[in-house]
Coordinates of C-alpha atoms and ligand atoms in Angstrom, one line a residue:
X794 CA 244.3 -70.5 43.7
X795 CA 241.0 -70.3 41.3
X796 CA 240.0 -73.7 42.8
X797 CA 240.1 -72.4 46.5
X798 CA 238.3 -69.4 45.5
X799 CA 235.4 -71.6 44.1
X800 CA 235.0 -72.9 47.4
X801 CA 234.9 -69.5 48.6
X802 CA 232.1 -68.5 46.4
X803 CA 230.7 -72.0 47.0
X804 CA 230.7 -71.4 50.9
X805 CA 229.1 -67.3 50.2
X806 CA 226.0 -69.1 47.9
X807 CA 225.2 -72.1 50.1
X808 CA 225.1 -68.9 53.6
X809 CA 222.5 -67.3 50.5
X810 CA 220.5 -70.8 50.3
X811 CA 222.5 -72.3 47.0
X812 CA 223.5 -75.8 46.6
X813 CA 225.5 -77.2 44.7
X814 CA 225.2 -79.7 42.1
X815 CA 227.0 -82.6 39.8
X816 CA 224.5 -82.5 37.3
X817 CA 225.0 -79.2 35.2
X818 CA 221.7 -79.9 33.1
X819 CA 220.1 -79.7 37.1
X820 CA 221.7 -75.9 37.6
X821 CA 220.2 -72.8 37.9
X822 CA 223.0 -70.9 38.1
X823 CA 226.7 -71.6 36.5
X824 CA 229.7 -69.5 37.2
X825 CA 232.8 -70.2 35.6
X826 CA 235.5 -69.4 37.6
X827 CA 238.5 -68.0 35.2
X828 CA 242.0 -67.5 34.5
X829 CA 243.9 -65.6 32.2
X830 CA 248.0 -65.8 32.8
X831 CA 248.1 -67.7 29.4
X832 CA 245.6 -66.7 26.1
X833 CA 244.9 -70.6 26.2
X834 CA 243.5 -70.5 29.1
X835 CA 241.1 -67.7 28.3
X836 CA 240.1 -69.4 25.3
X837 CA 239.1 -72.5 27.0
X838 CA 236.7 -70.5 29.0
X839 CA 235.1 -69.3 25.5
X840 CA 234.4 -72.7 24.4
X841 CA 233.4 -73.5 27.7
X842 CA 231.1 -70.7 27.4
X843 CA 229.6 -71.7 23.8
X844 CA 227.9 -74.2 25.8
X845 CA 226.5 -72.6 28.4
X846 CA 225.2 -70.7 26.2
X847 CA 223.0 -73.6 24.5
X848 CA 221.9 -75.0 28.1
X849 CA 221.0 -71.6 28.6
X850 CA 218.4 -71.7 25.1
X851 CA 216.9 -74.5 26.6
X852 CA 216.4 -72.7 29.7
X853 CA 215.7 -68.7 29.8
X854 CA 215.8 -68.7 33.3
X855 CA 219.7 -69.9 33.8
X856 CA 222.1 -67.6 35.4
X857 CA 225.5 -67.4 33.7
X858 CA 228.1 -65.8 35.7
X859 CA 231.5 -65.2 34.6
X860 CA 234.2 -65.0 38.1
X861 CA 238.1 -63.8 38.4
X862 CA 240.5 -63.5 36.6
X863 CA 239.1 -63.0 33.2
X864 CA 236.0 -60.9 35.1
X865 CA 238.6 -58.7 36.0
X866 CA 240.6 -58.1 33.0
X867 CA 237.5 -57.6 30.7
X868 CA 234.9 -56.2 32.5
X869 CA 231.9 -54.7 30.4
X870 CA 233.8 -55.9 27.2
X871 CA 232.9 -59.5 28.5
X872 CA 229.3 -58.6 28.7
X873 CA 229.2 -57.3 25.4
X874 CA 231.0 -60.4 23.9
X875 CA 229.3 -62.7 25.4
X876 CA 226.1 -61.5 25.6
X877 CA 224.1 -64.5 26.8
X878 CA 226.6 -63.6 30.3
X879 CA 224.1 -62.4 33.2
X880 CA 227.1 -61.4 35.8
X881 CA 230.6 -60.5 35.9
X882 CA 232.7 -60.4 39.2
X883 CA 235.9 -59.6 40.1
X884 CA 238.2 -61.8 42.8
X885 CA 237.7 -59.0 45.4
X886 CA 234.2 -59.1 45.3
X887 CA 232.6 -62.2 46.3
X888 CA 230.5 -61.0 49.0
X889 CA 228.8 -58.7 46.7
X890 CA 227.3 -62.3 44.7
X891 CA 224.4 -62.2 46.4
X892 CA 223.5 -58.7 46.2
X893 CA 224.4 -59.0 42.4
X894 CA 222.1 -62.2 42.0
X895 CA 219.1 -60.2 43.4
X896 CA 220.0 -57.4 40.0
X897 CA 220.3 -60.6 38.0
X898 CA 217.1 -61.4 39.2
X899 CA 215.2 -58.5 38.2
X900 CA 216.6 -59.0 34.2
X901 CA 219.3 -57.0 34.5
X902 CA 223.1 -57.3 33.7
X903 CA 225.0 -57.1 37.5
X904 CA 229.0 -56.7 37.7
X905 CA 231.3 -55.6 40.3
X906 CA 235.5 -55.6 39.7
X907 CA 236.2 -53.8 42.5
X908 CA 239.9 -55.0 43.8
X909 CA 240.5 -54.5 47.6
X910 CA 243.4 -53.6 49.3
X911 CA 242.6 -55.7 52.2
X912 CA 240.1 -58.3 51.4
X913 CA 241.0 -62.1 52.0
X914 CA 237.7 -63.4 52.7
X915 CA 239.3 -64.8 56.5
X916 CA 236.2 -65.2 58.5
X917 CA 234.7 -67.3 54.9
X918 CA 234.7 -71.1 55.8
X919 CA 235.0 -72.8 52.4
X920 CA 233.0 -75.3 51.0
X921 CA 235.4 -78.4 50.0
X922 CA 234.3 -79.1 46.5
X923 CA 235.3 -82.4 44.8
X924 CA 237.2 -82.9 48.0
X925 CA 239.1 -86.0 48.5
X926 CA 238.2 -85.9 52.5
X927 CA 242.5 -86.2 53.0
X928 CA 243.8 -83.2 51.5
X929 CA 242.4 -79.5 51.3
X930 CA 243.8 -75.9 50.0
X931 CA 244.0 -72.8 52.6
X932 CA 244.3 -69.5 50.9
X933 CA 246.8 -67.5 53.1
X934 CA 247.4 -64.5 51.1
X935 CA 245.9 -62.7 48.3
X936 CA 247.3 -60.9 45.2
X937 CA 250.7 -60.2 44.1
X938 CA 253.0 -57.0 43.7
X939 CA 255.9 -58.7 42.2
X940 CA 255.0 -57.5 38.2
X941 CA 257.3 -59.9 36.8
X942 CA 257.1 -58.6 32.9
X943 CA 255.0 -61.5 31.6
X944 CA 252.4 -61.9 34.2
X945 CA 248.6 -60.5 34.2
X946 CA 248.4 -61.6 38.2
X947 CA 248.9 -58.5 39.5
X948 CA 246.5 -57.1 37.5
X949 CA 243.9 -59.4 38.1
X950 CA 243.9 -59.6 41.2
X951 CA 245.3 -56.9 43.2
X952 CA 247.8 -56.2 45.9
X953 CA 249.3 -58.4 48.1
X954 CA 248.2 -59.0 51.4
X955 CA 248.3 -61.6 54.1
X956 CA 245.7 -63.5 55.9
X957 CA 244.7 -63.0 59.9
X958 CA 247.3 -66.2 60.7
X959 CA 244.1 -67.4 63.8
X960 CA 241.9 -67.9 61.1
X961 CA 244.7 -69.8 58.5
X962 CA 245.2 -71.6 62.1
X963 CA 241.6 -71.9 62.9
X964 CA 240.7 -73.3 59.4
X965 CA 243.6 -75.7 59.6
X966 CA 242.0 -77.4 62.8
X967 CA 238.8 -77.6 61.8
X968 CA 239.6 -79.4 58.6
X969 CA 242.1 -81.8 60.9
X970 CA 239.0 -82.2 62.8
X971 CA 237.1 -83.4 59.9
X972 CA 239.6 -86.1 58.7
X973 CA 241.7 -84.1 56.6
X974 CA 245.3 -85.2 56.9
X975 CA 247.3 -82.9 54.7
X976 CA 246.9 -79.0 53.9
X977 CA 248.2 -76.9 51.3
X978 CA 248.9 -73.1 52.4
X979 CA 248.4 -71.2 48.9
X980 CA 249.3 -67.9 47.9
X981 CA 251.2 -66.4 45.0
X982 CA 254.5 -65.9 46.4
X983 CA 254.4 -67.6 50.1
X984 CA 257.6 -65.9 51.4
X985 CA 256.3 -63.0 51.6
X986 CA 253.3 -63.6 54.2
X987 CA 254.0 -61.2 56.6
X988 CA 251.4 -60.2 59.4
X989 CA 251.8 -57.0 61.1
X990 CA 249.3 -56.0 63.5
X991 CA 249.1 -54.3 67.1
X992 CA 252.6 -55.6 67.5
X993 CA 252.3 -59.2 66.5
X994 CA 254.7 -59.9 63.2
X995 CA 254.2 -63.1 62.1
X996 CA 256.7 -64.2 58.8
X997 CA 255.8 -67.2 56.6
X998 CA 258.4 -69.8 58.4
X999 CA 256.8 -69.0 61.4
X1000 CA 253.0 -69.2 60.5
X1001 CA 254.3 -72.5 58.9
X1002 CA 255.7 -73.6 62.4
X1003 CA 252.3 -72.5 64.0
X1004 CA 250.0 -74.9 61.2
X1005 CA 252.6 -77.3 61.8
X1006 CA 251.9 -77.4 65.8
X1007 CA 248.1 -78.2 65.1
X1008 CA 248.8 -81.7 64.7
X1009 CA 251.9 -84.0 64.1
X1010 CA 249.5 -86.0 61.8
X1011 CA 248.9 -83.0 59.8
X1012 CA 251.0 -83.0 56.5
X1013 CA 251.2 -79.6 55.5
X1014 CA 252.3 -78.1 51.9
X1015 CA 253.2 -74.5 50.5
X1016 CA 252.8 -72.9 46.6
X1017 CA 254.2 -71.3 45.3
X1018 CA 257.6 -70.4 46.8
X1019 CA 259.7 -67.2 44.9
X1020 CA 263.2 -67.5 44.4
X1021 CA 264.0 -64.0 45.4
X1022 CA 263.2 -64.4 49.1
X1023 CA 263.0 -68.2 50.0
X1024 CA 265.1 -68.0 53.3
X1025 CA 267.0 -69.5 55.7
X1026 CA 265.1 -69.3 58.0
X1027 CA 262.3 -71.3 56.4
X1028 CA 264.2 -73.9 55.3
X1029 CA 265.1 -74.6 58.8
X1030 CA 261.4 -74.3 59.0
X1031 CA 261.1 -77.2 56.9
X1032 CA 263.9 -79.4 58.0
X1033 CA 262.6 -79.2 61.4
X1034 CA 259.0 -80.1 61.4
X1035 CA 258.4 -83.7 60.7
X1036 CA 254.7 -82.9 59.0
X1037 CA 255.9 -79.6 57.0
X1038 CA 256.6 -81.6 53.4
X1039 CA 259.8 -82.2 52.0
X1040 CA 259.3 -80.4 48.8
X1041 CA 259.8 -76.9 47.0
X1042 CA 258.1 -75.3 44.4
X1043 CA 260.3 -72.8 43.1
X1044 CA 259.6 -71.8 39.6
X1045 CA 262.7 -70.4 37.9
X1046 CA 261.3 -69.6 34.6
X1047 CA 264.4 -69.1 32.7
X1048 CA 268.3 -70.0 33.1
X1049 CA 269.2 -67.2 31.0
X1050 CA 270.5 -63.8 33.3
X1051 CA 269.7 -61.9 30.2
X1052 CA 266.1 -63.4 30.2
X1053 CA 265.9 -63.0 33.5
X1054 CA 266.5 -59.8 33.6
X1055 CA 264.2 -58.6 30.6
X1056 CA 261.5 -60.7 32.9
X1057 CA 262.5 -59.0 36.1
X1058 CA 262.8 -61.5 38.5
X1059 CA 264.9 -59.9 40.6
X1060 CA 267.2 -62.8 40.7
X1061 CA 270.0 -64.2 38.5
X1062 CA 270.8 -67.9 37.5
X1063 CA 273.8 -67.9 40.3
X1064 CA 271.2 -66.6 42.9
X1065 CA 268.9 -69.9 42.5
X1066 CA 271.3 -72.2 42.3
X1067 CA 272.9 -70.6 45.4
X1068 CA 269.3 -71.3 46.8
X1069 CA 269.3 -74.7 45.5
X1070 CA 272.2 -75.5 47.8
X1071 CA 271.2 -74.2 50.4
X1072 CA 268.2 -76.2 49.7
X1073 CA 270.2 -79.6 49.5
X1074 CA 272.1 -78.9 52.3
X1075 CA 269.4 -77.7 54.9
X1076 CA 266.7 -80.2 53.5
X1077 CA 268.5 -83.5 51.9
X1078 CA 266.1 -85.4 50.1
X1079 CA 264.0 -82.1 49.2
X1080 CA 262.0 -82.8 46.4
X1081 CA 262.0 -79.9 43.9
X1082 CA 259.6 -78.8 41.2
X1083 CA 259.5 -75.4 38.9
X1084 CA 257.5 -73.7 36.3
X1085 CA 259.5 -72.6 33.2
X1086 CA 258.7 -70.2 30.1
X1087 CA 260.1 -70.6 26.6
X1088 CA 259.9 -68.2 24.2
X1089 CA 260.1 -65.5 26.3
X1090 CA 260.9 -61.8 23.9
X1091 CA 264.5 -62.0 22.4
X1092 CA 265.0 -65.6 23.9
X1093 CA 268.1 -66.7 21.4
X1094 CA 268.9 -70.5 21.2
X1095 CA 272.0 -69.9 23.8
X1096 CA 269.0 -68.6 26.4
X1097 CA 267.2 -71.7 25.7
X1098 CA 270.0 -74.5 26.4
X1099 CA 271.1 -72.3 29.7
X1100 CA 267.5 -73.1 30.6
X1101 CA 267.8 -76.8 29.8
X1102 CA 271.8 -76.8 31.7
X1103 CA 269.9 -75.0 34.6
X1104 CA 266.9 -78.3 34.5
X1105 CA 269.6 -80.9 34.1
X1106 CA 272.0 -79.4 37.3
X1107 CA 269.1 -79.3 39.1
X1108 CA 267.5 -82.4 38.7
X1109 CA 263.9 -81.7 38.9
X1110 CA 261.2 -84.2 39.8
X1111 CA 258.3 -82.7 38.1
X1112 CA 257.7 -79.5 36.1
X1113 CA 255.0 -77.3 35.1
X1114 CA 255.9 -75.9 31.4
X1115 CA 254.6 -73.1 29.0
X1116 CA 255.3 -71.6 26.0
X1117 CA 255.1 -67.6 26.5
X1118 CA 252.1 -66.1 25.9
X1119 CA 251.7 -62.5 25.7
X1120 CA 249.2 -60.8 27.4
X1121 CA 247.7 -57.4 27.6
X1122 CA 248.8 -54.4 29.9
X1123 CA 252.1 -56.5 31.1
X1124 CA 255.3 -54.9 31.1
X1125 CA 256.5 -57.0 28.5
X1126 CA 253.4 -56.5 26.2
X1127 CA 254.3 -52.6 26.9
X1128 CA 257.7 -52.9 26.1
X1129 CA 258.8 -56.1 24.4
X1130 CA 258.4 -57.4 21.4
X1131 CA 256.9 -61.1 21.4
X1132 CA 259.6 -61.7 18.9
X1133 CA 259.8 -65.6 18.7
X1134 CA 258.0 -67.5 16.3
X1135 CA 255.5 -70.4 17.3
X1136 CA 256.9 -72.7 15.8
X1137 CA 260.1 -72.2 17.7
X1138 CA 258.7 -71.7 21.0
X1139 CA 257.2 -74.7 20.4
X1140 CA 260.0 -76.7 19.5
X1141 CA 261.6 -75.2 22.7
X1142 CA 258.9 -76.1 24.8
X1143 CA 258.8 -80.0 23.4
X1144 CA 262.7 -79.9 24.3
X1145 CA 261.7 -78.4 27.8
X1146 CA 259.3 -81.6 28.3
X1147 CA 261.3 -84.3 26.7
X1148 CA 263.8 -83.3 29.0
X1149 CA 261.8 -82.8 32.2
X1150 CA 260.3 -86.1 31.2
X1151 CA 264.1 -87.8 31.2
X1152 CA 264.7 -86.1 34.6
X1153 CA 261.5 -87.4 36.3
X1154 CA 262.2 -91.0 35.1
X1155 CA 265.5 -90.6 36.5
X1156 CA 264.9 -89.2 39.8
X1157 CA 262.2 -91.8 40.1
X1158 CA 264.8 -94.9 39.5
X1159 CA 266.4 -93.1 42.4
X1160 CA 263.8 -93.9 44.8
X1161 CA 263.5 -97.8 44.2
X1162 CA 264.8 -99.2 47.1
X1163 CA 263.7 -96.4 49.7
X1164 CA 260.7 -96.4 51.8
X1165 CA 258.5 -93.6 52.5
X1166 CA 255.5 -92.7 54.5
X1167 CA 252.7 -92.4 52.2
X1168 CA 249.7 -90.7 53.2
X1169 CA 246.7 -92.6 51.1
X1170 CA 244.5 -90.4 48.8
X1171 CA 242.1 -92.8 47.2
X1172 CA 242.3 -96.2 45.0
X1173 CA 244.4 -96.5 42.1
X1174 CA 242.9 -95.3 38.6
X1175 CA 244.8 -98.3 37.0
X1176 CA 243.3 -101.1 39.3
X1177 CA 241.0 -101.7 42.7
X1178 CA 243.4 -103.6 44.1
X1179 CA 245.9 -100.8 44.4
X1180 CA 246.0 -97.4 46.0
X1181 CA 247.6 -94.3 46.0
X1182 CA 249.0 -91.7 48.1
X1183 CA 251.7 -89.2 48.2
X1184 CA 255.1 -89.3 49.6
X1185 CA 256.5 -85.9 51.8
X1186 CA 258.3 -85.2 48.2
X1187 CA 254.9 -84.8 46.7
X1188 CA 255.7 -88.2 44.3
X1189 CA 252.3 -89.8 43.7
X1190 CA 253.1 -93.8 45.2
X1191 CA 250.7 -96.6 44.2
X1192 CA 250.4 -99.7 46.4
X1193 CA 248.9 -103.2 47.6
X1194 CA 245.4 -101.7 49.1
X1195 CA 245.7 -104.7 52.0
X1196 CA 243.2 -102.8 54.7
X1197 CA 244.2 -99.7 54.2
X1198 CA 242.0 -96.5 53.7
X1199 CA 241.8 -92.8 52.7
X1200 CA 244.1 -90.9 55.4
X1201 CA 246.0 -93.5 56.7
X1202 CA 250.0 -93.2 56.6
X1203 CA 251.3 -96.5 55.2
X1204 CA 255.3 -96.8 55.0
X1205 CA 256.0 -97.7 51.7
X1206 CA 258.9 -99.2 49.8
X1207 CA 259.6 -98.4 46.5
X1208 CA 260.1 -101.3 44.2
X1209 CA 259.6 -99.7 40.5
X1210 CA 258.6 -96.9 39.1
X1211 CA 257.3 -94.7 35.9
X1212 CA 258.7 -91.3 34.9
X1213 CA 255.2 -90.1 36.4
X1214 CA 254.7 -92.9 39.4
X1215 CA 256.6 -94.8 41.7
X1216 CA 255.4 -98.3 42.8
X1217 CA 255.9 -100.1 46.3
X1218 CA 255.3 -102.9 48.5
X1219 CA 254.1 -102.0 51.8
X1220 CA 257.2 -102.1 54.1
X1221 CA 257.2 -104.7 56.8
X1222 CA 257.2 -103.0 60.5
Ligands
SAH489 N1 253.1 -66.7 41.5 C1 253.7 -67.8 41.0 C2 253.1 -68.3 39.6 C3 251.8 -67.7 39.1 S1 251.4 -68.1 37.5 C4 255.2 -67.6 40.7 O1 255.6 -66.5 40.7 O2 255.9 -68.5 40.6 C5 251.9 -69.7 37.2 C6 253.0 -69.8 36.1 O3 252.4 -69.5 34.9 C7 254.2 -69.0 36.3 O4 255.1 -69.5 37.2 C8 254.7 -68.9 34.9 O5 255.6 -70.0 34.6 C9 253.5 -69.1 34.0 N2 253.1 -67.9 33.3 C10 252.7 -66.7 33.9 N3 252.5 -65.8 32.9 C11 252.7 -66.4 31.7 C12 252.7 -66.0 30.4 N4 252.3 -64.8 30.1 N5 253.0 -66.9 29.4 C13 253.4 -68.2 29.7 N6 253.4 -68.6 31.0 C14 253.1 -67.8 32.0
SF4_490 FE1 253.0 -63.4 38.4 FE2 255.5 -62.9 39.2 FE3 253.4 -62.5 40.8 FE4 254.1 -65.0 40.2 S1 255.4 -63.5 41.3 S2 252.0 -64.1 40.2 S3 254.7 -64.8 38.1 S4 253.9 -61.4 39.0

């Protein structure tokens, strides 16, 4: 999400004569685009900052702007904190940057946290930063209303809304047109993109159909997908569009009701499992990945394992996994007490990944023997002679490079495999 708002911001400076650069000691201005759903994250930016903050000894004249999530939460505070910061700006309030660098300009502090209720930036055309020229990000909705207990997202960055589906559309061709190959629809709970204006209703399964009619060359991928209201309906979705991906994110969090509950998630441990099957059965061959929390408040040892029963009857490929971190103004920092020592959340959280790590490995041995279409991302870190690419279940797939280059589908069999890679031959036609 942060990363496609950069190339928003990087799309509003380059309109205001901006460009951007590699080279940081070559910059006049830095912003630092921020997160803060875990404390680690925010302190990352603060060391990030410390050295900013000597480039910016060695030259008076650099602009140091601070941008999202951390913008938001702090506000003034940040400015007084850091006080080397020349700009502070909200998620909302891109198109105010260069207004705000002309006040930064004159030698004064500039800041605007404004959220928006209807802001999503659709007319913006990103810049594509780092891009890998095959795969790019579309922001298709903005905010997020679900308040689960332990989250600062809707906080930070406002209600939900959906995105104008002819631009989503619009941006999705252009980027075919350039050479891009796969796209990845983003938005902090996908189901519930809904468009609903002068009688057009447009749900997520069918603005999924839509980006999927651009071009049957066009991969395209979703994140991240809530339990509560994955449907039907978009499964189907799925299953019957050769280019929409054949994999889910759908974080689960915990596999405790209790914790579930407290964390109010508005499902229970039989509701995603009910989804899960519904999952297998509409899409076999889904690949499936989740983000899980341990050490949520009151979390008992018998919470823990039901989360590592829930991993092991699922069977995930890959997982993203944290311990809990509290943060300010949540529900749960209202209400809970972050009761769990570290140590223990931490010895949870190791159990989380040695386990995920065991479940990767074995869904990868899986694979050996299969072939998939592999569309190519770029040459192998490990050698020249090799290159990688990703399979419709998102599982990164190294093979011979042969003449092969970035974009090309290549059908690949898989002949080994890592808990974090599977290897292949390229199959004969
Ligand atoms: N909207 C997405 C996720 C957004 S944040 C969703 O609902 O799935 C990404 C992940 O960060 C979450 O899924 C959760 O696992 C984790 N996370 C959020 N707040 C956290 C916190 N306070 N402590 C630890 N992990 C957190
Ligand atoms: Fe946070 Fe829950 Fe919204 Fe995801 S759905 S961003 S976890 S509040």
């Amino acid at each position: 999400m942060n990363f496609s708002d950069s190339e928003i911001v990087g799309s509003i400076m380059a309109n205001n004569g901006y460009e951007t650069t590699k080279d940081i000691k070559e910059a006049d201005v830095i912003f630092v685009n921020t997160c803060s759903v875990r404390d680690h994250a925010e302190q990352r930016v603060r060391k990030r900052l410390q050295e900013f903050k000597s480039l910016k000894k060695k030259n008076p004249g650099l602009v140091i702007g601070i941008l999202g999530c951390m913008a938001e939460r702090l506000k003034t505070k940040l400015l007084e904190e850091e006080e080397y910061v020349d700009l502070i700006i909200g998620p909302d309030a891109y198109r105010e940057l260069p207004m705000l660098m002309e006040t930064v300009e004159t030698g004064q502090k500039a800041i605007n946290v404004l959220l928006s209720d209807e802001e999503t930036y659709a007319d913006i055309k990103p810049v594509r930063l780092g891009s890998n020229g095959v795969s790019a990000f579309i922001s298709i909705m903005r905010g997020c209303e679900n308040f689960c207990a332990y989250c600062i997202v809707p906080f930070t960055r406002g209600k939900e809304r959906s995105r104008d589906p002819k631009t989503i559309i619009e941006e999705a061709k252009n980027l075919f047109n350039q050479g891009y190959r796969e796209v990845t629809l983003l938005g902090q709970n996908v189901n519930s993109y809904r468009w609903n204006h002068n009688d057009e209703l447009i749900n997520f399964a069918q603005l999924l159909e839509k980006v999927a009619s651009v071009n049957p060359q066009l991969r395209i991928r979703f994140a991240t997908s809530h339990p509560k209201d994955i449907s039907d309906d978009l499964l189907h979705a799925i299953a019957n569009n050769h280019n929409i991906c054949k994999a889910i994110h759908l974080p689960f969090q915990s596999g405790s009701n209790h914790i579930l509950n407290m964390m109010k998630r508005k499902y229970t441990r039989e509701w995603y499992m009910e989804r899960i099957e519904a999952i297998r059965n509409i899409i076999p061959g889904c690949g499936l990945s989740t983000d899980i929390i341990s050490g949520f408040c009151s979390e008992t040892e018998k919470d823990h394992q039901e989360t590592l029963s829930l991993m092991k009857w699922v069977g995930y490929d890959y997982a993203f996994m944290f311990k809990y971190s509290e943060r300010p103004n949540t529900i749960a920092a209202k209400k809970y007490q972050d009761d769990i020592p570290d140590d223990v959340k931490g010895r949870r959280l190791q159990e989380v990944i040695n386990l995920q790590q065991e479940l990767s490995h074995k869904s990868n041995l899986r694979d050996i023997g299969k072939t998939f279409e592999v569309l190519t991302e770029g040459i192998s870190r490990k050698s020249n002679d090799f290159l990688f690419g990703r399979n419709s279940q998102n599982k990164v797939v190294v093979f011979p490079q042969k003449d092969y280059k970035p974009g090309d589908y290549v059908q690949v069999t898989i002949t080994d495999c890592t808990s974090a890679t599977l290897l292949g031959d390229v199959a004969e036609s």
